[in-house]
GROMACS .gro file of C-alpha atoms in nm:
model
  171
    1MET     CA    1  -0.144  -1.329  -0.231
    2ASP     CA    2  -0.077  -1.432   0.131
    3VAL     CA    3   0.026  -1.798   0.122
    4ASP     CA    4   0.098  -1.804   0.498
    5HIS     CA    5  -0.272  -1.746   0.565
    6ASN     CA    6  -0.418  -1.889   0.242
    7ILE     CA    7  -0.568  -1.555   0.135
    8LEU     CA    8  -0.600  -1.389  -0.205
    9LEU     CA    9  -0.659  -1.014  -0.178
   10ILE     CA   10  -0.798  -0.824  -0.476
   11ARG     CA   11  -0.826  -0.447  -0.517
   12TYR     CA   12  -1.102  -0.340  -0.754
   13ARG     CA   13  -1.369  -0.088  -0.836
   14TYR     CA   14  -1.714  -0.137  -0.981
   15ALA     CA   15  -1.684   0.127  -1.253
   16MET     CA   16  -1.437   0.387  -1.378
   17GLY     CA   17  -1.428   0.679  -1.139
   18SER     CA   18  -1.584   0.487  -0.848
   19ASP     CA   19  -1.418   0.411  -0.515
   20HIS     CA   20  -1.170   0.126  -0.479
   21TRP     CA   21  -1.250  -0.177  -0.264
   22PHE     CA   22  -1.052  -0.472  -0.124
   23ALA     CA   23  -1.194  -0.826  -0.112
   24ALA     CA   24  -1.020  -1.118   0.056
   25TYR     CA   25  -1.083  -1.474  -0.065
   26ASP     CA   26  -0.985  -1.816   0.052
   27LEU     CA   27  -0.690  -1.882  -0.182
   28ALA     CA   28  -0.765  -2.250  -0.250
   29ALA     CA   29  -1.132  -2.179  -0.317
   30ALA     CA   30  -1.044  -1.891  -0.553
   31VAL     CA   31  -0.789  -2.105  -0.743
   32ALA     CA   32  -1.049  -2.379  -0.781
   33THR     CA   33  -1.266  -2.143  -0.986
   34ALA     CA   34  -0.986  -2.059  -1.233
   35ASN     CA   35  -1.076  -2.146  -1.595
   36THR     CA   36  -1.413  -2.291  -1.491
   37GLY     CA   37  -1.635  -2.001  -1.589
   38HIS     CA   38  -1.762  -1.994  -1.228
   39PRO     CA   39  -1.743  -1.673  -1.025
   40LEU     CA   40  -1.512  -1.637  -0.727
   41PRO     CA   41  -1.652  -1.769  -0.400
   42ALA     CA   42  -1.803  -1.528  -0.148
   43PRO     CA   43  -1.529  -1.305  -0.005
   44LEU     CA   44  -1.403  -1.364   0.350
   45ALA     CA   45  -1.401  -0.984   0.394
   46ARG     CA   46  -1.473  -0.682   0.180
   47ILE     CA   47  -1.399  -0.319   0.272
   48GLN     CA   48  -1.375   0.014   0.095
   49GLN     CA   49  -1.020   0.148   0.052
   50PRO     CA   50  -0.952   0.437   0.287
   51THR     CA   51  -0.874   0.763   0.115
   52LEU     CA   52  -0.499   0.829   0.105
   53TYR     CA   53  -0.377   1.187   0.160
   54LYS     CA   54  -0.047   1.362   0.122
   55TYR     CA   55   0.122   1.486   0.439
   56ALA     CA   56   0.259   1.827   0.536
   57ALA     CA   57   0.618   1.874   0.662
   58ASP     CA   58   0.493   1.857   1.025
   59GLY     CA   59   0.340   1.513   0.957
   60THR     CA   60  -0.027   1.615   0.946
   61PRO     CA   61  -0.248   1.507   0.657
   62THR     CA   62  -0.338   1.761   0.390
   63THR     CA   63  -0.654   1.760   0.176
   64ASP     CA   64  -0.451   1.662  -0.135
   65LYS     CA   65  -0.508   1.301  -0.240
   66ALA     CA   66  -0.197   1.085  -0.256
   67THR     CA   67  -0.090   0.870  -0.548
   68PHE     CA   68  -0.155   0.499  -0.483
   69GLN     CA   69   0.155   0.290  -0.554
   70GLY     CA   70   0.076  -0.063  -0.436
   71PHE     CA   71  -0.063  -0.294  -0.170
   72THR     CA   72  -0.008  -0.623   0.002
   73SER     CA   73  -0.167  -0.815   0.287
   74TYR     CA   74  -0.072  -1.045   0.571
   75GLY     CA   75  -0.350  -1.218   0.760
   76GLN     CA   76  -0.632  -0.974   0.822
   77TYR     CA   77  -0.416  -0.665   0.764
   78VAL     CA   78  -0.383  -0.470   0.441
   79TYR     CA   79  -0.086  -0.239   0.373
   80MET     CA   80  -0.092   0.035   0.111
   81LEU     CA   81   0.192   0.239  -0.035
   82ASP     CA   82   0.151   0.586  -0.175
   83GLY     CA   83   0.373   0.868  -0.290
   84ASP     CA   84   0.480   1.078  -0.586
   85ALA     CA   85   0.799   1.090  -0.782
   86ARG     CA   86   1.047   1.342  -0.649
   87THR     CA   87   1.337   1.478  -0.854
   88ASP     CA   88   1.594   1.751  -0.811
   89THR     CA   89   1.540   1.784  -0.437
   90THR     CA   90   1.839   1.719  -0.212
   91SER     CA   91   1.764   1.517   0.100
   92GLY     CA   92   1.876   1.798   0.334
   93THR     CA   93   1.617   2.038   0.199
   94LEU     CA   94   1.303   1.823   0.211
   95THR     CA   95   1.003   2.033   0.297
   96GLY     CA   96   0.627   2.018   0.256
   97THR     CA   97   0.483   1.707   0.098
   98ASP     CA   98   0.827   1.615  -0.045
   99LYS     CA   99   0.946   1.530   0.306
  100TRP     CA  100   0.663   1.281   0.341
  101ALA     CA  101   0.665   1.164  -0.022
  102ILE     CA  102   0.659   0.793   0.065
  103HIS     CA  103   0.387   0.682   0.298
  104THR     CA  104   0.244   0.349   0.420
  105THR     CA  105  -0.106   0.299   0.551
  106SER     CA  106  -0.238  -0.018   0.713
  107PHE     CA  107  -0.584  -0.129   0.813
  108ASP     CA  108  -0.766  -0.431   0.947
  109LEU     CA  109  -0.999  -0.605   0.701
  110ASN     CA  110  -1.231  -0.668   0.998
  111GLY     CA  111  -1.274  -0.293   1.052
  112THR     CA  112  -1.617  -0.139   1.022
  113GLN     CA  113  -1.538   0.218   0.920
  114ASN     CA  114  -1.281   0.393   0.705
  115ASN     CA  115  -1.195   0.648   0.967
  116PRO     CA  116  -0.840   0.698   1.101
  117THR     CA  117  -0.978   0.795   1.441
  118THR     CA  118  -1.131   0.451   1.498
  119GLY     CA  119  -0.788   0.305   1.563
  120TYR     CA  120  -0.773   0.036   1.298
  121ILE     CA  121  -0.587   0.248   1.042
  122ALA     CA  122  -0.221   0.325   1.106
  123SER     CA  123  -0.007   0.553   0.887
  124THR     CA  124   0.364   0.620   0.876
  125HIS     CA  125   0.597   0.805   0.641
  126SER     CA  126   0.932   0.676   0.525
  127GLU     CA  127   1.250   0.866   0.472
  128ALA     CA  128   1.423   0.554   0.338
  129ASP     CA  129   1.666   0.637   0.059
  130ALA     CA  130   1.606   1.009   0.113
  131ALA     CA  131   1.908   1.099  -0.102
  132ALA     CA  132   1.782   0.907  -0.410
  133ASN     CA  133   1.718   1.127  -0.711
  134PRO     CA  134   1.469   1.046  -0.849
  135ARG     CA  135   1.282   0.891  -0.558
  136GLU     CA  136   0.947   0.723  -0.607
  137PRO     CA  137   0.776   0.431  -0.429
  138GLU     CA  138   0.748   0.121  -0.648
  139GLY     CA  139   0.520  -0.139  -0.489
  140MET     CA  140   0.529  -0.353  -0.176
  141ALA     CA  141   0.516  -0.710  -0.045
  142ILE     CA  142   0.552  -0.914   0.271
  143HIS     CA  143   0.888  -1.094   0.291
  144THR     CA  144   0.875  -1.406   0.506
  145GLY     CA  145   1.198  -1.579   0.396
  146SER     CA  146   1.405  -1.465   0.693
  147GLY     CA  147   1.180  -1.572   0.979
  148SER     CA  148   0.952  -1.293   1.094
  149PRO     CA  149   0.737  -1.129   0.827
  150ARG     CA  150   0.867  -0.793   0.704
  151LEU     CA  151   0.672  -0.527   0.521
  152SER     CA  152   0.896  -0.450   0.222
  153PHE     CA  153   0.875  -0.181  -0.046
  154GLY     CA  154   1.076  -0.057  -0.341
  155ILE     CA  155   1.208   0.292  -0.414
  156THR     CA  156   1.337   0.406  -0.754
  157ASN     CA  157   1.704   0.502  -0.734
  158ASN     CA  158   1.780   0.619  -1.089
  159SER     CA  159   1.620   0.743  -1.409
  160GLY     CA  160   1.659   0.661  -1.776
  161SER     CA  161   1.610   0.339  -1.966
  162ASP     CA  162   1.789   0.130  -1.702
  163HIS     CA  163   1.516   0.177  -1.440
  164GLN     CA  164   1.636   0.040  -1.105
  165PHE     CA  165   1.504   0.034  -0.749
  166ASP     CA  166   1.619  -0.058  -0.400
  167LEU     CA  167   1.420  -0.273  -0.154
  168TYR     CA  168   1.357  -0.162   0.204
  169TYR     CA  169   1.157  -0.303   0.493
  170LYS     CA  170   0.982  -0.169   0.802
  171VAL     CA  171   1.103  -0.287   1.144
   0.00000   0.00000   0.00000
């Protein structure tokens, strides 16, 4: 939910095994349909989720699909987080897809194609908390409490029943 721009973003799929989609709705109009039995209003934008891939040690995408870990939006932009859990790998020896285990992808809801070469998709890896063991991405949000909006995400920093995570943001 993006209260700064009055937008509710929903990620969904039509049937099990089908592709995921994002739909953006006017927040006030969507809330007005709650508990009324009426469907959501027509979406402001709807676009298929781009396929997320794991990355090789040199930063190039592989053909292995990444594990989706969360999303958020701000205005017309959608941000996705992907990555797998990593354990028993010291930060100084990161190689292969472990080096790029946490990855963010952004795209413009006004885009017309799900193609990274069109320029509306941007992808970056994160080495935040590289020494954490285990290390796994744990969702994301936009933090606006300190002035400028910041893309924030969580990373697991321990294992066991007392599951904890640290928060980081992109600058």
